Coordinates of C-alpha atoms and ligand atoms in Angstrom, one line a residue:
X1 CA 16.6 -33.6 7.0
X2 CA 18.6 -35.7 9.0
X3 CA 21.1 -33.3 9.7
X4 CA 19.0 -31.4 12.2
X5 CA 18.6 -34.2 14.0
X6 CA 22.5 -35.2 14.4
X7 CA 23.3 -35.3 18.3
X8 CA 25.5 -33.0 19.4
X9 CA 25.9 -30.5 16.4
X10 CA 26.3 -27.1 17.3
X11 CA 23.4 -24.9 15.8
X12 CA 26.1 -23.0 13.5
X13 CA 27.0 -27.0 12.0
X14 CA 23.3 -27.7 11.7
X15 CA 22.3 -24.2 10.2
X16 CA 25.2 -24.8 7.6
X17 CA 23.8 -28.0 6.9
X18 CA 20.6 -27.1 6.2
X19 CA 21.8 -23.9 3.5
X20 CA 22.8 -26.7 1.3
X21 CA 19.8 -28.9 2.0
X22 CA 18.0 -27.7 -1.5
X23 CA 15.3 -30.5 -0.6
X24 CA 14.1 -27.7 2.6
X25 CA 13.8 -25.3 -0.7
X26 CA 12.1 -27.7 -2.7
X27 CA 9.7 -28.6 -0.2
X28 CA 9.1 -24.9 0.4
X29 CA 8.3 -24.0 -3.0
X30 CA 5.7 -27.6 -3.6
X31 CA 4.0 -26.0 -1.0
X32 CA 3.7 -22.6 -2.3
X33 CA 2.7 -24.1 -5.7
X34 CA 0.2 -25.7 -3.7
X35 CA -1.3 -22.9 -2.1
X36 CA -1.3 -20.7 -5.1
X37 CA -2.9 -23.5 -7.4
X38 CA -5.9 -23.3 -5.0
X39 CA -6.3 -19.8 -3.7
X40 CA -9.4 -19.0 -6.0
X41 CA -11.0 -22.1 -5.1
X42 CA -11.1 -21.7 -1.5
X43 CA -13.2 -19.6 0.8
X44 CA -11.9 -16.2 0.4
X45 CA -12.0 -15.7 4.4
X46 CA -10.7 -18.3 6.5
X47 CA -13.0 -21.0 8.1
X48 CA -13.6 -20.3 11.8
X49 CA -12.0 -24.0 12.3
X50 CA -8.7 -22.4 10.5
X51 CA -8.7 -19.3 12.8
X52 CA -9.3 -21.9 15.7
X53 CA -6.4 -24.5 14.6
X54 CA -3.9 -21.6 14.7
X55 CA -3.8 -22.2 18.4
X56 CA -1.1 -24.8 17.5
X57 CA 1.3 -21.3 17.5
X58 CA 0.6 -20.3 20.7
X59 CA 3.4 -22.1 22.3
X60 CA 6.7 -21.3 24.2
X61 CA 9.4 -20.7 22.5
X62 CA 11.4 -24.1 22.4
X63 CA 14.1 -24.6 24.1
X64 CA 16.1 -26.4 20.9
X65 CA 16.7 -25.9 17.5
X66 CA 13.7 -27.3 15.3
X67 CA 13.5 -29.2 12.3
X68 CA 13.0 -26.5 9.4
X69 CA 10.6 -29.4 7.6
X70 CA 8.8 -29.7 10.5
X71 CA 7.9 -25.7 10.6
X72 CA 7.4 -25.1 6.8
X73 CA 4.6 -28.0 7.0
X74 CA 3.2 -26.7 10.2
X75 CA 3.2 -23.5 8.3
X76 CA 1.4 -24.8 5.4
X77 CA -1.4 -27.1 7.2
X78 CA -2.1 -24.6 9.7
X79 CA -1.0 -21.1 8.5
X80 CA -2.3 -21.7 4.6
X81 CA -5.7 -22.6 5.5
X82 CA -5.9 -19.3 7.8
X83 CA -4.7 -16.5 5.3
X84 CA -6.6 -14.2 3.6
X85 CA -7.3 -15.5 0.1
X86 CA -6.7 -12.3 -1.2
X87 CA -4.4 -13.1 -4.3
X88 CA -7.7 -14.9 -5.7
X89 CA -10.1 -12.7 -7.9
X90 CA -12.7 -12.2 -5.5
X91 CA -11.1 -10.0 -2.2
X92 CA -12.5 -6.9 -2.1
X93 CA -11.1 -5.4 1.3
X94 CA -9.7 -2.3 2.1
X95 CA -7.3 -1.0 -0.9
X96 CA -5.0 -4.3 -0.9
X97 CA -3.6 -5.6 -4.8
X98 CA -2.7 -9.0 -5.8
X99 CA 0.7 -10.2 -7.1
X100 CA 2.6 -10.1 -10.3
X101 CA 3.8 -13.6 -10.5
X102 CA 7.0 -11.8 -12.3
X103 CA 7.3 -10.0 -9.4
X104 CA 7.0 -12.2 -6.9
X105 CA 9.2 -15.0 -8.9
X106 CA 11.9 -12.4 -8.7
X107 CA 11.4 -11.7 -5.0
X108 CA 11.7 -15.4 -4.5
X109 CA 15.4 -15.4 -6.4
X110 CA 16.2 -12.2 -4.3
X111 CA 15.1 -13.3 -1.2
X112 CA 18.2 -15.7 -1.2
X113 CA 20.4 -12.5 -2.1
X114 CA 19.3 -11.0 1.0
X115 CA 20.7 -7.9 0.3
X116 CA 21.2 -4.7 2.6
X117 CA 20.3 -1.7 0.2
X118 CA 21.4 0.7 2.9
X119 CA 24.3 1.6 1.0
X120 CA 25.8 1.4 -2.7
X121 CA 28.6 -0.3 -0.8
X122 CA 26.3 -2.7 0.8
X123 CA 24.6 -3.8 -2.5
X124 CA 25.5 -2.2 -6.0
X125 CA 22.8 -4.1 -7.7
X126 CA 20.2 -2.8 -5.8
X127 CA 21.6 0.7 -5.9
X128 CA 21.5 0.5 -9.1
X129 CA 17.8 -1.3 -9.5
X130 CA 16.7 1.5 -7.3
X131 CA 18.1 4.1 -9.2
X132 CA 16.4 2.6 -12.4
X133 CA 12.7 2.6 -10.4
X134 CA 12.9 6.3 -9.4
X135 CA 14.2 7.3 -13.4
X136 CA 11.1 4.8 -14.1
X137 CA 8.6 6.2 -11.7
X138 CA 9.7 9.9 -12.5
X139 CA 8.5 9.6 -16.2
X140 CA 5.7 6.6 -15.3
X141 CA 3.6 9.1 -13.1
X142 CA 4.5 12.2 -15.0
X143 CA 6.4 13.7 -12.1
X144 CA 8.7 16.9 -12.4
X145 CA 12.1 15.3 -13.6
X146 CA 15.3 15.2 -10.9
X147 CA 12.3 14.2 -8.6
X148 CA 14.0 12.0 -6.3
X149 CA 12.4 8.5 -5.0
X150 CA 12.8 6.4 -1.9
X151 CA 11.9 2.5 -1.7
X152 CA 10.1 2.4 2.0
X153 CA 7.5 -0.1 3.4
X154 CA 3.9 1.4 2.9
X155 CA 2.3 4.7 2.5
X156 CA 2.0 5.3 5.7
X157 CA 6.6 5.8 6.2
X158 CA 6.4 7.4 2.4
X159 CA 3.7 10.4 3.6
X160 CA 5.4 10.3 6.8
X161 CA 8.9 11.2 5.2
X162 CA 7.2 13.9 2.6
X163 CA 5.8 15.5 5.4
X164 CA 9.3 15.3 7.3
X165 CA 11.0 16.6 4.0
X166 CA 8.0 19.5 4.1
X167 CA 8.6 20.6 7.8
X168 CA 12.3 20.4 7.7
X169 CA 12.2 22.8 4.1
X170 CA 9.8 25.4 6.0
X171 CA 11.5 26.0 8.9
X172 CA 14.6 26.3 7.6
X173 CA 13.0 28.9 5.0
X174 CA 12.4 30.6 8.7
X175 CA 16.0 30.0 9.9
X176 CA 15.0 27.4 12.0
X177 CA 17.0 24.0 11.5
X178 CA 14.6 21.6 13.1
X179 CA 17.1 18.9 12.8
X180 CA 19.5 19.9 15.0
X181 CA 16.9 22.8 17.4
X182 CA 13.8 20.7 17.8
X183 CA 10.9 21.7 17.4
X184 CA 10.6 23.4 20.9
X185 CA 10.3 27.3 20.0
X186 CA 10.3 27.1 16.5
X187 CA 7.9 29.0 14.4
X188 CA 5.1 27.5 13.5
X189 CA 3.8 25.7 10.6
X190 CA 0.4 25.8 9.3
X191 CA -1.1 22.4 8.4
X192 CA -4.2 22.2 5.8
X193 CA -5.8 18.9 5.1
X194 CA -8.8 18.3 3.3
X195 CA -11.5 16.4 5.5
X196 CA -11.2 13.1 3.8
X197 CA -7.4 13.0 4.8
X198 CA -6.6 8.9 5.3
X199 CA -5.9 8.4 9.1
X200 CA -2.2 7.8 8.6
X201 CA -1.6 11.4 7.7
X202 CA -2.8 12.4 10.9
X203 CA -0.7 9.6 12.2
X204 CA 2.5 11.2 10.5
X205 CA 1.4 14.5 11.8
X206 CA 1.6 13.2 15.2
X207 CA 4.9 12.1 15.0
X208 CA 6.0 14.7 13.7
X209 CA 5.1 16.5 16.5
X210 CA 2.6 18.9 14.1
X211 CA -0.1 17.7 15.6
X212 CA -3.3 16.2 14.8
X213 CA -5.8 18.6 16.3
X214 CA -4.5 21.6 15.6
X215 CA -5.5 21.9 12.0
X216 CA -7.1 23.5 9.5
X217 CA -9.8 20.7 8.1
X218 CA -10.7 22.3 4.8
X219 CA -14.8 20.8 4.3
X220 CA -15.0 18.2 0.9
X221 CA -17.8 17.5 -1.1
X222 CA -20.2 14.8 -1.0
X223 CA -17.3 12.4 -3.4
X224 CA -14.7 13.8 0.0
X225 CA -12.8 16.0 -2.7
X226 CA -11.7 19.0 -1.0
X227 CA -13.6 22.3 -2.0
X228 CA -11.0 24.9 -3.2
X229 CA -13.8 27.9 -2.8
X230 CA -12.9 27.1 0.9
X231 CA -9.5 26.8 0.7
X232 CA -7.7 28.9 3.4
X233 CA -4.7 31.8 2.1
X234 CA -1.5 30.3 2.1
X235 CA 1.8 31.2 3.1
X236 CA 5.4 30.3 3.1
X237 CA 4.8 28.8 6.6
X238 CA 2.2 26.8 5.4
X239 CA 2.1 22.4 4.8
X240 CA -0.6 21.6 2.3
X241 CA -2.0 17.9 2.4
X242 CA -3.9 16.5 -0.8
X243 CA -4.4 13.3 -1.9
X244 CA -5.0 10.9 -4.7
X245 CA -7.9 8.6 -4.5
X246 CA -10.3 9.1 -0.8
X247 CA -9.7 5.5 0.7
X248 CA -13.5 5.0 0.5
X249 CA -14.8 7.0 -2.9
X250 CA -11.4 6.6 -4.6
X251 CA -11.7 10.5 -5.9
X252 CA -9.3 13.0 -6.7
X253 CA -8.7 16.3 -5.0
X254 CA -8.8 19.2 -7.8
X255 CA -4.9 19.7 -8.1
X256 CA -4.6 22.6 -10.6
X257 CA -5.7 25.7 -8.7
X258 CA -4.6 24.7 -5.7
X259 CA -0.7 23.8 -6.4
X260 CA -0.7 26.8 -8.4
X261 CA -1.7 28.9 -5.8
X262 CA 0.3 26.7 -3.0
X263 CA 3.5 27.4 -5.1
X264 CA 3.2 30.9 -5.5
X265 CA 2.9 31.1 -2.0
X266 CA 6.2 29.3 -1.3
X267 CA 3.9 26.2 0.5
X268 CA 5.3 22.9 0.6
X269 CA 2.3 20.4 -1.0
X270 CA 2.3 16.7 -0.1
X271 CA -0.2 14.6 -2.4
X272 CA -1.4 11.2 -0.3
X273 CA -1.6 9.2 -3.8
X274 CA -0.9 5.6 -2.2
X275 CA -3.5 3.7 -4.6
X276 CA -4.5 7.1 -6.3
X277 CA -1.3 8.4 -8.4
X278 CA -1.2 5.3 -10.5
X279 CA -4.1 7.1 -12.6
X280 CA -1.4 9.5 -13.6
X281 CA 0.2 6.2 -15.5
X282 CA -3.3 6.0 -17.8
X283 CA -4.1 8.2 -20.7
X284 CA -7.5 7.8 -20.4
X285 CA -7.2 8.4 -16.4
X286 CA -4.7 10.8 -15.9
X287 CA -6.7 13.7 -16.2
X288 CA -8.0 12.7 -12.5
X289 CA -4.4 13.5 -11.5
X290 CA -3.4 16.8 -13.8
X291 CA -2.2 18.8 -11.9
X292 CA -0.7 16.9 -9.0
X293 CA 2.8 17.4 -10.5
X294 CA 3.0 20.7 -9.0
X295 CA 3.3 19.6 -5.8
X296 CA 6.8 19.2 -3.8
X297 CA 6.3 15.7 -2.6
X298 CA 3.7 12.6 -3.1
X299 CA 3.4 9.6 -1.9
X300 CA 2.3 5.8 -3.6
X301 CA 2.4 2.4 -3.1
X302 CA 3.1 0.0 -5.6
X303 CA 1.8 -3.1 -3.0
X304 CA -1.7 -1.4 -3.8
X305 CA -2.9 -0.5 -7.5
X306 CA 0.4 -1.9 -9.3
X307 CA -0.1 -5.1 -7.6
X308 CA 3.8 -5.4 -6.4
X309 CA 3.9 -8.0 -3.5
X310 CA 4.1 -6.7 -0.2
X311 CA 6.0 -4.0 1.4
X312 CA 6.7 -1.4 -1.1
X313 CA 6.1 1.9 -1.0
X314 CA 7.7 4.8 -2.4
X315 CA 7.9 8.7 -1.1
X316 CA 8.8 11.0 -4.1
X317 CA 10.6 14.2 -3.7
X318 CA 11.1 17.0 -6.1
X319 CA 13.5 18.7 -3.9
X320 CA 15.7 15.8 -3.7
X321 CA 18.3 18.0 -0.8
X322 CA 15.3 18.8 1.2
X323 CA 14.5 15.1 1.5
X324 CA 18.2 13.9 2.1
X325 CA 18.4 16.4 4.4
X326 CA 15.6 15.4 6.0
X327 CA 16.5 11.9 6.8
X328 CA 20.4 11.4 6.1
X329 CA 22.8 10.4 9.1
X330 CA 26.2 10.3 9.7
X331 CA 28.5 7.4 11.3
X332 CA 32.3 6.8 11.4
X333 CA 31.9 3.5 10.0
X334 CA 28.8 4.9 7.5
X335 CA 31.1 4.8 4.0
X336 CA 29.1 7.4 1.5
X337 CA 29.7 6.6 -2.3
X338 CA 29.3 8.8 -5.4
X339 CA 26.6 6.3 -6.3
X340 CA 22.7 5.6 -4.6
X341 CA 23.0 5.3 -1.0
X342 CA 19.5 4.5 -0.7
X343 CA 19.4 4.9 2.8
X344 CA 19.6 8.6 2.5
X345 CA 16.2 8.9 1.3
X346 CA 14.7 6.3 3.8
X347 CA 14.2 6.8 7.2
X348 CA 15.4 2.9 7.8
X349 CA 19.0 1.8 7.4
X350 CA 18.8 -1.8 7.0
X351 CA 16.0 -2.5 5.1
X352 CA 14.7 -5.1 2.6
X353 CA 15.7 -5.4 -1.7
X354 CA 12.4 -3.8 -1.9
X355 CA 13.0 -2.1 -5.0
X356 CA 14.1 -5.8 -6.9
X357 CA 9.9 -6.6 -7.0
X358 CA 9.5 -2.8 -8.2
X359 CA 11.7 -2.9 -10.9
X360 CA 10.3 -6.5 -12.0
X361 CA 6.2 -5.3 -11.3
X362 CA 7.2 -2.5 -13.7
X363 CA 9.4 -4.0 -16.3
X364 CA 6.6 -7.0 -16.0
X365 CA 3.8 -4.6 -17.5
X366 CA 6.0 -2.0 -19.7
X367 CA 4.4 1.4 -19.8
X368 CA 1.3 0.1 -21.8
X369 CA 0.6 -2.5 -19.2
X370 CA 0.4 -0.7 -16.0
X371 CA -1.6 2.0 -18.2
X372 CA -3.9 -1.2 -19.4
X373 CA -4.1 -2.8 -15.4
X374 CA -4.9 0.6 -13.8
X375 CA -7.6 1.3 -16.7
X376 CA -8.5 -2.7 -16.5
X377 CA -9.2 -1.8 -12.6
X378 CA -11.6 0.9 -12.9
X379 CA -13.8 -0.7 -16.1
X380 CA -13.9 -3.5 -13.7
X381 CA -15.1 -0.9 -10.4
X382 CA -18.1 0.0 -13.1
X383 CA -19.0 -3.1 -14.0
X384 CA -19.4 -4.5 -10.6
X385 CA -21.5 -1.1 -9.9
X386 CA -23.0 -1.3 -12.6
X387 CA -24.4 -5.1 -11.8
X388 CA -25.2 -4.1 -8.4
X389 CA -27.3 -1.0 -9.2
X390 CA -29.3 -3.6 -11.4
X391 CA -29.5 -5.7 -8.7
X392 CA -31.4 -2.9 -6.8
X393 CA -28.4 -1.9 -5.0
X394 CA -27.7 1.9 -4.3
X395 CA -24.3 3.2 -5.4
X396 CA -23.3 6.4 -3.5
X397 CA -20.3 7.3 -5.2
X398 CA -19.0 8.4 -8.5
X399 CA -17.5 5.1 -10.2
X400 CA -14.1 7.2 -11.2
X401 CA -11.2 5.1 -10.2
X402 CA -11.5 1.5 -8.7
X403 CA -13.7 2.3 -5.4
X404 CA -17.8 0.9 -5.1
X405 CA -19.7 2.3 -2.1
X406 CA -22.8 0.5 -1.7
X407 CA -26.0 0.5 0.1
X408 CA -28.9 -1.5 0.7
X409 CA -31.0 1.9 1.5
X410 CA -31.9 0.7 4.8
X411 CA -29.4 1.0 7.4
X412 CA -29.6 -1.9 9.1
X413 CA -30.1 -3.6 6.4
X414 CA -27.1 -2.4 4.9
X415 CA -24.8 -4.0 7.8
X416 CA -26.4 -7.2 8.1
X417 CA -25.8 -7.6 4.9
X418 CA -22.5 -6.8 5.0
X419 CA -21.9 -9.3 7.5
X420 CA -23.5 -12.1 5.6
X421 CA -21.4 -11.3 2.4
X422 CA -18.6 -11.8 4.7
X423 CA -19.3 -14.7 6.3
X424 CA -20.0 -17.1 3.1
X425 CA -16.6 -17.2 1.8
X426 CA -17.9 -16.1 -1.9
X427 CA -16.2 -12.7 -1.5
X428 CA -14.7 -10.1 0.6
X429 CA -15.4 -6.5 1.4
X430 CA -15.4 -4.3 4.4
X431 CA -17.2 -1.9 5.8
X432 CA -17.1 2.1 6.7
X433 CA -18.9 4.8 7.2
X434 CA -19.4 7.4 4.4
X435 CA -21.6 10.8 4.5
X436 CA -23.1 9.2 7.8
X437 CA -24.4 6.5 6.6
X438 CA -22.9 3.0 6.8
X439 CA -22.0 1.2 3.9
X440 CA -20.4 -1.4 1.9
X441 CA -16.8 -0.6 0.6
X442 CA -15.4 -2.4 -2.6
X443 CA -12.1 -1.9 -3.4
X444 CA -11.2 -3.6 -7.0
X445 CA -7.2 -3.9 -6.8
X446 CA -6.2 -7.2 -8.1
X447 CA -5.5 -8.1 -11.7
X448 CA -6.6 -11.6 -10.9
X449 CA -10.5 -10.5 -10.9
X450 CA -12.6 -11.5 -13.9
X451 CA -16.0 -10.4 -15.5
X452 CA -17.3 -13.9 -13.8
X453 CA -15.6 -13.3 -10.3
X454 CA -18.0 -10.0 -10.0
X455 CA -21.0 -12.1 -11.3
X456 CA -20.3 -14.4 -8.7
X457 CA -20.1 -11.8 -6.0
X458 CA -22.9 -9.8 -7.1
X459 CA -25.0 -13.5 -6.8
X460 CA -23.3 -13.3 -3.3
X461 CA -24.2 -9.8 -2.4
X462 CA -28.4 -10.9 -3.4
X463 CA -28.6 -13.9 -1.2
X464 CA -26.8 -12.5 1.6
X465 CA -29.2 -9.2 1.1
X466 CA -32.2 -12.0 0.6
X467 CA -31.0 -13.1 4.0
X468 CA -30.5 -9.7 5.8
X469 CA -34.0 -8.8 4.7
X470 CA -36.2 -12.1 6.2
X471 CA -34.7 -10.9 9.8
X472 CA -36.1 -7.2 9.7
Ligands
PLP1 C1 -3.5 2.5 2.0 C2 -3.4 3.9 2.2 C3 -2.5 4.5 3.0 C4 -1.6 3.7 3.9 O1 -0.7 3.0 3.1 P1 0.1 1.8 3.7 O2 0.8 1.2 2.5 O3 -0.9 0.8 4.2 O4 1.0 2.2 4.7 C5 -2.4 5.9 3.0 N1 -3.3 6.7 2.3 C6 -4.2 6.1 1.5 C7 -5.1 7.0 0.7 C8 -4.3 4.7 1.4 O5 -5.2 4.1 0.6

């Protein structure tokens, strides 16, 4: 610690100091121990005095280098109390996993790599480790084999680079390189989306200059699967959008007819499968996906269902040219190798080791464990629904995967009590809107929730219901 203090270093002779400082490490990782040892314990949302505190950021940027012991414990009294507690057993929001202590053990030893995967020449071990997740993934999620994988932040870059590898293939079926033309006087492309499409497909569509308005919405069913009856005729002009698991209901568009029909049409089919696809990795619950394996690209995150830490998502190509094609560059100084450049299938360069906490999450479980975790996930889902329904709670969606709607019948009701729930701390869910009505949205994603962790939030969800209903 002294050293940051020594008058008249340069900031090169103090940074130097400090990478040999393992004390700054140590301290970092007591304090991580710290937090983690606690996280169930504590309210799952933040206190409004934490969200208050973190004022203490909100300053300039200093003029002078800072002590790094000074930040981390700034970091830790201020920032700690303020997260999200959702590595505990009890967060509920939106579809976000927990963390495989393998995997984030091993992000902690390659986080001091800091490796650039951009190119095999950059980093052969993570050329290699990537290499090993898409062989993995491939056989994992029972995708066509040669399917080609690449190691991006979220969903939202992975559907946005299937979609890319989509257009680009169309068009230049057409005779149209997009790439190198624009899309200014090309022929067009017919997109098809269900209705229940997540809103970062129509984000992807935007910037992919597609378009999110000129669509063809194909209507769902009351679970928001699509209906194929009203499925338009497709073409070799046309870009087919399914998806794995509706963000609210967690159901499954029916793959089968449609990718056979999509395919003999020369369509390209995406499959949104970000939580969704891991279903494919269950005996028991891959017949929700059969079918899906038809389709030319798909995309899943393993932050999500597989509980990987964060970012890490992966687009999957069958076509691996059309998604190289799609997204590789050139450079005089860019130095290709017969090996993974894993920047060809990315639409980053420099990005992080993201594939490292893959490989571990997956070699962590072994085939039978993500089966068991994704299985472990739904039983969970239908026991909390199950408790809930007892507890005179209305359940308005098919329990298939790891997704609860719920609804107090009344509709006021219903969001009052929803904000209650989130105010105690006991648990966390969020809200939507589903069938026009608004509801309660649970999202079951973390291996760390037990039998007893839904018993205490179905106590929660009564008293904060108890509550809602003295005010009407
Ligand atoms: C979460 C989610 C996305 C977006 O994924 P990110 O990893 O947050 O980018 C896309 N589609 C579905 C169905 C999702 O659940």
């Amino acid at each position: 610690m002294p050293q940051a203090k020594m008058e008249g270093s340069s900031v090169s002779e103090i940074l130097r100091a400090h990478s040999k400082d393992w004390g700054l490490f140590e301290r970092a990782k007591d304090y991580a121990l710290d937090y983690m040892g606690r996280v169930s314990d504590r309210p799952v949302y933040p206190a409004k005095e934490a969200i208050e505190a973190l004022r203490v950021f909100k300053e300039k940027l200093p003029d002078n280098p800072s002590d790094p012991y000074e930040l981390l414990e700034k970091l830790h009294r201020f920032g700690s109390p303020a997260t999200v507690a959702q590595t505990g057993g009890r967060y509920f929001g939106f579809v976000n996993g927990g963390v495989i202590p393998g995997a984030l053990a091993a992000r902690w030893l390659t986080d001091s790599w800091d490796q650039n995967p951009a190119l095999y020449v950059m980093s052969p071990v993570v050329s290699v480790l990537e290499e090993v997740c898409e062989e993995w993934l491939v056989e994992l999620l029972g995708l066509p084999g040669g399917t080609a994988a690449g190691f991006v932040g979220g969903s939202s870059t992975a559907t946005l680079c299937g979609l890319v590898a989509g257009r680009n293939f169309l068009l230049q079926q057409e005779g149209w390189d997009v790439s190198s033309k624009g899309l200014f006087g090309a022929p067009e492309i017919r997109v098809v989306v269900g209705g229940g499409a997540h809103s970062t497909v129509y984000k992807a569509l935007s910037i992919l200059g597609l378009g999110k308005d000129r669509l063809h919405r194909v209507p769902t069913d009351e679970q928001g699967r699509i209906k194929p009856e009203e499925m338009p005729e497709f073409d070799h002009a046309t870009l087919l959008i399914l998806q794995a698991g509706n963000v609210n209901s967690g159901s499954f568009d029916p793959y089968s007819e449609i990718c056979h029909k999509a395919k003999k049409a020369g369509a390209w089919t995406h499959v949104d499968g970000a939580f969704g696809l891991w279903a494919g990795a269950s005996d028991k619950l891959k017949y929700l996906t059969r079918g899906m394996e038809l389709a030319d690209s798909w995309s899943v995150d393993a932050h999500k269902t597989l509980n990987a830490p964060y970012d890490n998502g992966i687009v999957l190509c069958r076509n691996r040219e059309a998604l190289i094609n799609a997204l590789h560059m050139s450079g005089s100084y860019i130095i290709y190798s017969e090996s993974r450049d894993g920047m060809l299938y990315t639409p980053d360069m420099s990005r992080r080791a993201r594939a490292v906490e893959l490989w571990a999450s997956l070699a962590a479980l072994g085939r039978s464990g993500v089966s068991e975790l994704v299985e472990d996930l739904h039983g969970k889902a239908a026991y909390f629904a199950d408790k809930l329904r007892q507890a005179g709670f209305e359940i308005l969606n098919d329990v298939c995967f790891n997704q609860v709607l719920v609804s107090c019948g009344d509709q006021g009701l219903t969001k009052r009590t929803l904000g209650y729930i989130q105010e105690t701390g006991e648990c966390w869910c969020g809200g939507a809107e589903w069938n026009q009505r608004p509801i309660i949205r649970i999202s079951v994603c973390s291996y760390r929730t037990t039998f007893q962790d839904i018993d205490r939030s179905v106590d929660a969800f009564v008293r904060a219901r108890d509550r809602a209903g003295m005010e009407s």
